[in-house]
RNA sequence: UACCCCGUGGUGUAAUUGGCAACACAACUGGUUUUGGUCCAGUCAUUCCAGGUUCAAGUCCUGGCGGGGUAACCA
């Protein structure tokens, strides 16, 4: 678990880019703070699956530790047994490892520090800065005041340390009902920072904890547990998201009031903006809703922004990391365009993925001058970007399938594909010229395209040097196999789904076309041997893989991880948008 | 209505800490191309506004304006 040998990145490299956090760390280093040590941590609560937003925090913490020769712990912040489960402890570790990050030493748990935390709490009581309060949750809330008005002191605020100590021990011993009392810090009920209005340190809660079982019936609150756990682990830089900014004074207050080892590093909290992505949501609550209400197939649905969803979708750890480490970090709440994530995959896979031919929406193409029973095998490059990927043989015959969209009864302007009288290249095969097409007498729909081929152009080159503008992909009807192919699109149809008009619902923005299943895709034979999860490029379409969940031997299911850029679609849209009067052919 | 944080191209981040606003993505032009992919070249910002300090301000000061966060015995 703590091995580092398969960490993909080299250790100790200085960051190529600087941000306010790295600048601060370098300042600390220059000033000789913390004895030149940099230590971070990733502190998830084990109450759900990780998503790409967590990925940003993971990448930040682990990358910083790596860059400065420091350490990064994985610590489960398990202080609320009512919400946490072992299942998530396992899943979270798996996801972090999949991303390619390795934490230092053993996995940590805040629950391992319960005893130390408890002792420190008694210390606060002895110093007279913590007290047992018998107010009910509702009373506590009411007396805290509001955002614009100060709170009032609890009537239990002035109990003596002796009395508090006894009460606190009885709390731990289980002598009081759940919710009967709390331990609170005695700070300032009039503070403009609500977090300093005598925050609760411990509540009584009889719930079975996933690690400590029934050993405790009092549990520390986040604020009390977090900074102290950082201190215990020697964390120097405690990075968290912006909403904890107002907690920082409390974080520091606790550190000031416990008895830290002299000379021990004092952790410092620094906040950064969490990741937002267009066309999706990154809030645990919303994601859970999508799963529970069945709008997706589960936490690993390829449309989900969860780490598991991305993995199943076909994203590679390096592509995700490239994205994560490239988005930068700042204190400004921003939203990164989903295309940046997609682009990271495309860019990587352009170099790596082998090419195959797949016809997603087939229409028959008959080569009238090709021998009825003819068959030959043509050589195709597996990856034009990588000579080392070699070549393969693709079967060719008289009847092929081509994309429906590669034929038009009459060619619009700038359309370089098949239309009556037009010549195109069949990739790695021959030039063909369209001679006609057949339609269904009932519907008028084109059911077959006819053409003749030029035998002199075998392989896709003509000796006379004539140019064809279009190259289309194809599969041999006799040799191809049929399989379902799923096309995924954004889960939501608007860039910011959280922007819901009054009375509306987030789900109003769900994209009804986020999943399209093509049941009749025709695939070249080489695709039969594709390993599950491996990405290949379907030429002219995008990067696809065999679904790891829904495929079974003999019945493969393919899906698209990300589409190729499609500048024709863009052009066509633009041409179509032009008023018909102005753009007509001469 | 209180307190805290933040405002740099369409988007996300830079700017040697006061010295010609840079990189990536997107968009748009053009070129190459047996993927309308890739690749190559080019275009795209008076740094939220108004004052002030300075030879010089994205950076420092003042005041506005705008956005976000905060009132769990959640994290």
XYZ file of C-alpha atoms (C1' of nucleotides) in Angstrom:
661
model
C 0.000 0.000 0.000
C 2.850 2.336 0.653
C 5.009 1.313 -2.242
C 6.088 4.111 -4.484
C 7.937 2.322 -7.218
C 5.094 2.449 -9.683
C 4.393 6.085 -9.176
C 4.424 7.328 -12.709
C 5.883 10.731 -12.088
C 9.445 11.376 -11.140
C 9.935 12.600 -7.616
C 11.261 15.960 -6.679
C 10.747 17.796 -9.926
C 9.993 21.459 -9.416
C 6.662 22.618 -10.704
C 6.529 24.032 -14.173
C 3.809 26.412 -13.107
C 3.430 28.358 -9.929
C 0.332 29.270 -8.102
C -0.315 31.067 -4.866
C 0.007 27.867 -2.857
C 3.327 26.822 -4.326
C 4.598 30.371 -3.982
C 3.691 30.278 -0.318
C 5.411 26.934 0.154
C 8.550 28.191 -1.501
C 8.487 31.184 0.787
C 8.166 28.878 3.782
C 11.041 26.800 2.525
C 13.175 29.886 1.951
C 12.403 31.074 5.455
C 13.351 27.706 6.880
C 9.934 27.095 8.396
C 8.988 23.580 9.526
C 12.591 22.512 9.240
C 12.332 22.536 5.473
C 9.651 19.835 5.524
C 6.574 19.897 3.335
C 3.758 17.606 4.298
C 0.237 17.539 2.949
C -2.722 15.234 3.253
C -5.871 14.268 1.408
C -8.663 13.984 3.974
C -11.831 12.462 2.482
C -14.827 11.523 4.548
C -15.688 7.909 3.709
C -19.291 8.643 2.894
C -19.352 8.513 -0.897
C -17.434 7.955 -4.073
C -14.729 10.278 -5.319
C -15.387 12.551 -8.277
C -13.233 14.697 -10.506
C -13.612 17.585 -8.062
C -11.919 15.519 -5.363
C -9.386 14.724 -8.044
C -8.267 18.330 -8.036
C -7.547 18.207 -4.305
C -5.846 14.848 -4.679
C -3.658 16.045 -7.514
C -2.766 19.225 -5.647
C -1.797 17.554 -2.394
C 0.084 14.656 -3.919
C 1.816 16.704 -6.580
C 2.995 19.289 -4.077
C 4.434 16.618 -1.810
C 6.207 15.100 -4.793
C 7.525 18.381 -6.124
C 8.998 19.466 -2.815
C 10.298 16.099 -1.717
C 7.659 15.976 0.976
C 5.040 13.536 2.119
C 1.339 13.219 1.521
C -0.918 11.226 3.813
C -4.264 9.712 3.066
C -6.438 10.329 6.080
C -10.045 9.329 6.374
C -11.908 11.995 8.249
C -14.231 9.572 9.979
C -15.783 11.545 12.790
C -19.417 10.995 11.902
C -20.300 7.295 12.178
C -23.862 8.019 11.134
C -22.712 8.746 7.587
C -19.615 6.664 7.031
C -19.006 3.160 5.741
C -16.130 0.814 5.168
C -17.200 0.289 1.586
C -16.147 3.840 0.820
C -12.832 3.455 2.602
C -11.955 0.743 0.120
C -13.413 2.468 -2.915
C -11.630 5.729 -2.224
C -8.261 4.032 -1.893
C -8.859 2.187 -5.117
C -9.721 5.391 -6.960
C -6.674 7.260 -5.677
C -4.406 4.411 -6.658
C -6.031 4.203 -10.051
C -5.284 7.879 -10.561
C -1.664 6.966 -9.971
C -1.050 8.638 -6.643
C 0.580 6.888 -3.677
C 0.239 8.081 -0.127
C 3.043 7.853 2.360
C 2.978 5.119 4.970
C -0.205 3.552 6.223
C -3.650 4.899 5.611
C -4.579 7.208 8.484
C -7.897 7.612 10.226
C -9.020 10.475 12.383
C -10.664 7.814 14.506
C -7.192 6.571 15.461
C -6.696 9.882 17.216
C -9.901 9.836 19.265
C -8.046 9.154 22.509
C -5.512 11.940 21.955
C -8.271 14.304 20.954
C -10.160 13.398 24.083
C -7.140 14.109 26.271
C -6.607 17.451 24.585
C -10.254 18.271 25.167
C -9.813 17.629 28.884
C -6.831 19.961 28.695
C -9.052 22.712 27.288
C -11.494 22.151 30.128
C -8.745 22.440 32.715
C -7.641 25.696 31.143
C -11.180 26.937 31.448
C -11.710 27.350 27.705
C -14.195 24.536 27.176
C -17.414 23.651 28.945
C -20.187 21.129 28.929
C -23.396 22.693 27.698
C -26.830 21.208 28.332
C -28.631 23.248 25.720
C -30.670 21.288 23.191
C -29.691 21.500 19.521
C -32.532 23.929 18.880
C -31.616 26.111 21.831
C -27.991 26.092 20.795
C -28.947 27.251 17.359
C -31.217 29.992 18.645
C -28.678 31.346 21.073
C -25.950 31.423 18.467
C -27.597 34.539 17.056
C -27.693 35.239 13.364
C -25.429 36.412 10.670
C -26.169 40.020 11.593
C -26.844 39.768 15.307
C -24.632 38.511 18.133
C -25.379 35.364 20.093
C -26.034 34.983 23.794
C -23.962 33.123 26.310
C -25.117 29.687 27.312
C -26.353 29.516 30.901
C -23.904 26.633 31.341
C -20.943 28.646 30.175
C -19.558 29.396 33.607
C -19.399 25.939 35.072
C -16.148 25.280 36.878
C -13.407 23.235 35.288
C -13.966 20.547 37.926
C -17.652 20.309 37.176
C -16.989 20.308 33.429
C -14.366 17.630 33.746
C -16.718 15.390 35.649
C -19.577 16.019 33.237
C -17.358 15.404 30.213
C -16.157 12.092 31.660
C -19.732 11.090 32.262
C -20.542 12.035 28.668
C -17.872 9.654 27.518
C -19.058 7.006 29.945
C -22.455 7.032 28.314
C -24.436 8.472 31.199
C -26.393 10.890 29.035
C -28.829 10.531 26.201
C -27.861 11.338 22.628
C -28.035 15.080 22.192
C -28.417 15.788 25.916
C -25.273 17.868 26.076
C -22.153 18.880 24.188
C -18.662 20.014 24.906
C -18.133 23.536 23.584
C -15.163 25.819 23.334
C -15.521 29.051 25.287
C -14.593 31.706 22.772
C -16.912 34.582 21.940
C -20.662 34.468 21.414
C -20.549 37.930 19.880
C -17.888 37.207 17.300
C -18.826 38.279 13.787
C -17.377 34.928 12.736
C -20.071 32.424 13.582
C -17.513 29.662 13.860
C -16.102 31.313 16.953
C -19.445 31.485 18.788
C -18.584 28.697 21.217
C -18.376 25.914 18.661
C -19.329 22.389 19.607
C -16.357 20.045 20.019
C -18.174 16.845 20.963
C -21.674 15.563 20.570
C -23.191 12.421 22.046
C -24.059 9.977 19.310
C -24.723 6.297 19.701
C -23.910 4.947 16.296
C -21.675 2.061 15.422
C -18.431 3.442 14.023
C -16.940 1.567 11.083
C -13.600 1.282 12.878
C -14.064 1.923 16.582
C -17.353 0.056 16.840
C -19.129 0.935 20.073
C -16.041 2.093 21.931
C -17.238 5.696 21.857
C -20.560 7.418 22.265
C -19.107 10.891 21.889
C -17.609 11.998 18.605
C -15.484 15.035 17.795
C -16.737 17.603 15.332
C -14.835 18.427 12.138
C -13.279 21.660 13.382
C -11.977 20.106 16.537
C -10.682 16.975 14.865
C -9.206 18.257 11.660
C -6.463 20.649 12.639
C -5.426 18.509 15.562
C -5.132 15.481 13.286
C -3.003 17.570 10.968
C -0.789 18.438 13.924
C -0.523 14.822 15.039
C 0.595 13.765 11.571
C 3.043 16.605 11.150
C 1.116 18.146 8.288
C 2.663 21.484 7.401
C 0.230 22.666 4.746
C -3.413 21.830 5.194
C -5.135 22.591 1.916
C -8.888 22.779 1.765
C -11.627 24.421 -0.220
C -12.839 27.987 0.000
C -15.863 27.413 2.211
C -13.504 26.701 5.112
C -12.016 30.180 4.991
C -14.166 31.278 7.883
C -13.030 28.238 9.832
C -9.368 29.199 9.717
C -9.495 31.419 12.841
C -10.950 28.459 14.709
C -8.347 26.112 13.257
C -5.694 28.448 14.632
C -7.477 28.963 17.932
C -7.438 25.263 18.686
C -3.768 24.979 17.808
C -3.069 27.874 20.153
C -4.867 26.212 23.021
C -3.640 22.643 22.932
C -0.199 21.682 24.133
C 1.722 20.939 20.975
C 5.184 19.475 21.281
C 7.611 22.372 21.317
C 9.294 22.638 17.945
C 6.726 20.440 16.212
C 5.577 21.773 12.853
C 2.502 23.879 13.169
C 0.036 23.144 10.394
C -1.379 26.033 8.438
C -4.665 25.949 6.586
C -4.825 27.387 3.094
C -7.961 27.497 1.016
C -8.350 27.182 -2.727
C -11.312 27.163 -5.104
C -12.771 23.786 -5.848
C -13.218 22.538 -9.379
C -16.357 23.217 -11.357
C -16.972 21.694 -14.771
C -19.461 22.697 -17.421
C -22.397 20.426 -18.304
C -22.184 18.406 -15.106
C -22.570 18.663 -11.350
C -19.889 17.983 -8.775
C -21.814 17.903 -5.554
C -22.171 14.640 -3.726
C -25.812 15.300 -3.021
C -26.718 15.920 -6.631
C -24.734 12.974 -7.875
C -26.417 10.728 -5.361
C -29.757 11.910 -6.601
C -28.889 10.988 -10.180
C -28.022 7.490 -9.030
C -30.899 6.988 -6.634
C -33.550 8.258 -8.999
C -32.178 6.109 -11.769
C -31.152 8.825 -14.199
C -27.851 7.022 -14.591
C -27.026 3.357 -14.208
C -24.907 3.842 -11.102
C -21.896 5.611 -9.642
C -19.809 4.156 -12.444
C -22.113 5.209 -15.251
C -19.774 6.476 -17.977
C -21.569 9.811 -17.957
C -20.843 10.402 -14.289
C -17.998 12.747 -13.298
C -16.980 10.231 -10.653
C -13.538 8.702 -10.855
C -15.227 5.362 -11.445
C -17.392 6.845 -14.146
C -14.404 8.342 -15.921
C -12.493 5.091 -15.641
C -15.325 3.108 -17.171
C -15.864 5.762 -19.796
C -12.345 5.068 -21.015
C -10.410 7.921 -19.480
C -6.838 6.999 -18.615
C -5.187 7.991 -15.346
C -2.599 10.029 -17.200
C -5.208 11.959 -19.146
C -7.123 12.742 -15.979
C -3.942 13.745 -14.187
C -2.816 15.908 -17.084
C -6.128 17.684 -16.846
C -6.075 17.972 -13.072
C -2.548 19.256 -12.839
C -3.152 21.608 -15.730
C -6.259 23.436 -14.554
C -4.292 25.419 -12.027
C -5.384 26.565 -8.643
C -6.533 29.933 -7.359
C -8.963 31.482 -4.930
C -11.405 32.503 -7.617
C -14.526 30.418 -8.110
C -14.270 29.344 -11.707
C -15.686 26.789 -14.069
C -13.509 24.784 -16.403
C -14.909 23.903 -19.780
C -15.577 20.187 -20.185
C -13.750 20.273 -23.524
C -10.495 20.752 -21.634
C -10.969 17.385 -19.956
C -11.992 15.781 -23.231
C -9.058 17.335 -24.958
C -6.625 15.779 -22.492
C -7.873 12.337 -23.505
C -7.886 13.120 -27.211
C -4.402 14.499 -27.134
C -3.046 11.451 -25.362
C -4.942 8.910 -27.397
C -4.046 10.498 -30.716
C -0.525 9.274 -30.036
C -1.445 5.975 -28.415
C -4.675 4.537 -29.728
C -4.729 2.136 -32.648
C -7.153 2.944 -35.457
C -9.976 0.708 -36.575
C -12.874 1.130 -38.930
C -16.413 1.031 -37.636
C -19.587 2.048 -39.421
C -21.996 3.320 -36.842
C -25.045 4.073 -38.996
C -24.634 1.741 -41.945
C -25.872 1.915 -45.489
C -24.911 -0.584 -48.170
C -22.418 0.328 -50.864
C -22.253 -2.023 -53.865
C -19.302 -1.903 -56.228
C -20.868 -2.899 -59.505
C -17.659 -3.669 -61.368
C -16.101 -5.683 -58.566
C -16.237 -9.495 -58.918
C -19.331 -11.014 -57.314
C -17.324 -13.372 -55.091
C -14.188 -11.273 -54.961
C -12.323 -10.887 -51.717
C -8.979 -9.345 -50.895
C -7.082 -8.079 -47.892
C -5.781 -4.547 -47.769
C -3.056 -3.223 -45.572
C -4.006 -0.488 -43.101
C -1.877 1.474 -40.661
C -2.723 0.822 -37.064
C -1.670 4.305 -36.113
C -0.467 6.906 -38.594
C 1.042 8.823 -35.676
C 3.177 5.870 -34.681
C 4.996 3.767 -37.251
C 5.793 1.251 -34.530
C 2.128 0.343 -34.224
C 2.438 -1.603 -37.472
C -0.239 -2.548 -39.942
C -3.127 -4.981 -40.252
C -5.074 -6.619 -43.041
C -8.619 -5.460 -43.630
C -10.950 -7.631 -45.716
C -12.584 -6.039 -48.753
C -15.372 -7.265 -51.011
C -18.057 -6.184 -53.452
C -20.593 -5.205 -50.823
C -19.548 -2.810 -48.107
C -21.145 -0.693 -45.437
C -20.442 2.985 -45.281
C -21.846 5.706 -43.023
C -25.254 6.967 -44.030
C -23.934 10.461 -43.559
C -21.228 9.850 -46.153
C -23.785 9.793 -48.955
C -26.167 12.468 -50.178
C -28.643 12.284 -52.997
C -27.364 15.675 -53.977
C -24.199 17.145 -52.595
C -24.441 20.430 -50.758
C -21.736 23.008 -51.210
C -18.327 21.898 -49.917
C -19.547 18.350 -49.347
C -16.646 16.094 -50.301
C -18.237 12.707 -49.819
C -20.327 10.438 -51.979
C -23.112 11.708 -54.184
C -24.131 10.672 -57.685
C -21.184 11.246 -60.039
C -18.731 12.059 -57.248
C -15.534 10.175 -56.585
C -14.145 9.456 -53.114
C -11.412 7.340 -51.658
C -12.291 4.313 -49.553
C -9.625 4.467 -46.927
C -6.722 2.101 -47.616
C -8.749 0.599 -50.526
C -9.818 2.155 -53.828
C -11.314 5.233 -55.398
C -14.977 4.727 -56.108
C -17.385 6.817 -58.148
C -21.051 6.890 -57.289
C -23.248 5.649 -60.139
C -26.609 5.748 -58.424
C -28.687 4.598 -55.505
C -31.757 2.510 -54.706
C -34.664 3.679 -52.616
C -37.363 1.895 -50.723
C -40.472 2.190 -52.875
C -42.610 2.689 -49.779
C -40.643 5.205 -47.797
C -38.393 6.723 -50.380
C -35.481 6.128 -48.060
C -32.135 5.352 -49.671
C -31.346 1.704 -49.014
C -28.306 1.156 -51.222
C -25.653 3.197 -52.916
C -24.101 2.007 -56.156
C -20.647 2.771 -57.451
C -17.790 1.553 -59.614
C -14.204 1.310 -58.501
C -10.931 2.089 -60.211
C -8.727 -1.048 -59.957
C -5.664 1.140 -60.607
C -6.079 2.863 -57.226
C -5.531 -0.125 -54.947
C -4.345 1.013 -51.532
C -5.876 4.420 -52.070
C -3.443 6.106 -54.474
C -3.869 6.881 -58.123
C -0.956 6.651 -60.520
C -2.215 9.618 -62.518
C -2.031 11.802 -59.450
C -5.642 12.926 -59.578
C -6.962 14.194 -56.301
C -10.074 13.229 -54.452
C -11.284 15.527 -51.741
C -12.968 12.946 -49.583
C -11.808 9.797 -47.847
C -14.416 7.680 -46.128
C -14.222 4.591 -43.978
C -16.001 1.333 -44.670
C -16.306 -2.296 -43.622
C -16.897 -5.357 -45.767
C -20.477 -6.506 -45.260
C -19.524 -10.158 -45.410
C -16.707 -9.856 -42.900
C -17.984 -7.289 -40.450
C -19.769 -8.086 -37.232
C -22.637 -6.280 -35.612
C -22.533 -4.909 -32.095
C -24.256 -2.210 -30.087
C -22.330 1.012 -29.743
C -23.261 3.573 -27.119
C -22.618 7.222 -27.717
C -22.361 9.374 -24.627
C -22.890 13.073 -24.441
C -23.055 15.604 -21.610
C -25.303 14.635 -18.727
C -26.834 18.086 -18.741
C -27.814 20.210 -21.678
C -26.694 23.531 -20.232
C -23.201 24.653 -19.166
C -24.303 25.385 -15.621
C -27.035 22.949 -14.533
C -27.025 24.421 -11.040
C -28.442 27.619 -12.454
C -32.074 26.682 -11.977
C -34.868 29.201 -12.438
C -37.143 29.702 -9.475
C -39.560 26.836 -9.057
C -37.468 24.736 -11.412
C -35.453 21.641 -10.810
C -31.881 20.765 -11.571
C -33.153 17.720 -13.436
C -35.022 19.922 -15.877
C -31.588 20.423 -17.388
C -30.861 16.719 -17.866
C -29.813 16.047 -21.418
C -32.310 13.557 -22.829
C -29.744 12.573 -25.458
C -26.852 11.910 -23.089
C -26.982 8.275 -24.137
C -27.690 7.087 -27.652
C -27.498 3.392 -28.447
C -26.747 2.311 -31.990
C -27.822 -1.304 -32.236
C -26.678 -1.966 -35.754
C -23.088 -0.781 -35.900
C -20.842 -2.731 -38.293
C -17.324 -3.326 -37.076
C -14.202 -4.571 -38.814
C -13.107 -8.079 -37.755
C -9.982 -6.905 -35.920
C -12.262 -5.330 -33.332
C -13.282 -8.791 -32.174
C -10.007 -9.092 -30.317
C -10.176 -5.819 -28.475
C -9.414 -6.135 -24.768
C -12.040 -4.633 -22.455
C -11.221 -1.112 -21.450
C -8.621 -0.558 -24.174
C -9.180 2.544 -26.217
C -9.116 2.467 -29.994
C -9.938 5.167 -32.447
C -12.852 4.434 -34.706
C -11.568 6.373 -37.675
C -13.366 9.646 -38.211
C -15.532 9.065 -35.116
C -13.631 9.119 -31.869
C -12.088 7.008 -29.175
C -14.064 3.974 -28.169
C -13.669 1.033 -25.843
C -15.295 -2.218 -24.973
C -17.497 -1.619 -21.964
C -16.051 -3.385 -18.936
C -19.411 -3.845 -17.258
C -21.998 -4.696 -19.868
C -19.885 -6.712 -22.291
C -19.768 -10.454 -22.017
C -17.899 -13.039 -24.066
C -19.645 -13.267 -27.399
C -21.696 -10.102 -26.887
C -19.473 -7.079 -26.838
C -20.780 -3.621 -26.090
C -18.727 -0.684 -27.285
C -18.973 2.898 -26.223
C -17.496 6.230 -27.082
C -15.165 7.805 -24.567
C -14.734 11.014 -26.529
C -15.467 12.105 -30.079
C -12.932 13.427 -32.528
C -13.186 17.078 -33.417
C -15.643 17.436 -36.266
C -14.998 20.540 -38.295
C -17.355 19.398 -41.048
C -20.253 19.371 -38.609
C -19.330 22.899 -37.682
C -19.005 23.985 -41.297
C -22.280 22.373 -42.258
C -24.062 24.071 -39.432
C -22.659 27.392 -40.504
C -23.582 26.850 -44.151
C -27.040 25.736 -43.146
C -27.520 28.754 -40.978
C -26.925 31.105 -43.869
C -30.061 32.604 -45.367
C -30.738 30.650 -48.551
C -30.710 33.680 -50.809
C -27.128 34.691 -50.207
C -25.095 31.519 -50.302
C -26.429 29.701 -53.362
C -24.115 28.126 -55.894
C -23.578 30.233 -58.984
C -28.396 43.961 7.127
C -22.743 41.593 9.713
C -18.075 39.364 8.763
C -14.570 36.894 5.420
C -12.700 35.968 0.429
C -12.266 37.026 -4.766
C -12.491 40.283 -9.797
C -6.498 39.625 -15.806
C -9.122 37.680 -23.394
C -14.915 33.524 -24.690
C -12.741 29.803 -20.708
C -8.810 28.355 -17.137
C -4.259 30.015 -15.287
C 0.767 33.247 -15.760
C 3.415 37.789 -15.338
C 11.107 37.321 -12.514
C 7.017 40.702 -6.576
C 6.603 48.123 -9.583
C 9.421 47.469 -15.796
C 6.783 45.976 -23.282
C 0.410 41.327 -20.285
C 2.430 35.064 -21.291
C 0.682 29.817 -21.815
C -3.284 26.313 -22.736
C -8.218 25.435 -24.413
C -12.118 27.627 -27.455
C -13.229 30.697 -31.726
C -11.885 32.641 -36.463
C -8.219 32.816 -41.192
C -5.055 30.177 -44.174
C -1.644 25.825 -45.292
C -0.507 20.391 -45.145
C -3.019 15.729 -45.044
C -5.197 8.493 -47.590
C -9.213 10.303 -40.802
C -13.340 17.237 -42.632
C -8.658 13.792 -37.206
C -3.462 15.139 -36.395
C 0.119 18.837 -37.628
C 1.855 24.022 -39.088
C 1.205 29.460 -39.472
C -1.689 33.661 -38.228
C -5.791 36.672 -35.732
C -8.330 37.542 -31.013
C -7.132 42.020 -23.799
C -6.810 49.847 -23.308
C -6.028 43.650 -16.608
C -14.306 45.462 -13.160
C -14.809 51.124 -12.560
C -13.000 55.980 -10.585
C -9.316 58.563 -8.278
C -4.239 58.626 -6.066
C 1.372 57.444 -5.389
C 5.421 56.786 -9.156
C 9.778 58.153 -14.577
C 6.749 53.607 -14.744
C 0.796 50.209 -11.764
C -2.387 43.949 -13.541
C 0.869 44.500 -9.208
C 0.888 49.669 -4.045
C -3.150 53.211 -1.572
C -8.439 55.115 -1.240
C -13.459 54.758 -2.733
C -17.067 52.418 -5.583
C -19.294 48.260 -8.367
C -19.770 43.033 -9.115
C -19.349 37.720 -7.650
C -18.795 33.864 -3.864
C -18.880 31.982 1.249
C -20.823 31.850 6.344
C -26.392 31.312 10.907
C -25.647 21.329 11.383
C -24.795 18.478 17.854
C -22.346 17.533 8.782
C -17.563 17.515 6.587
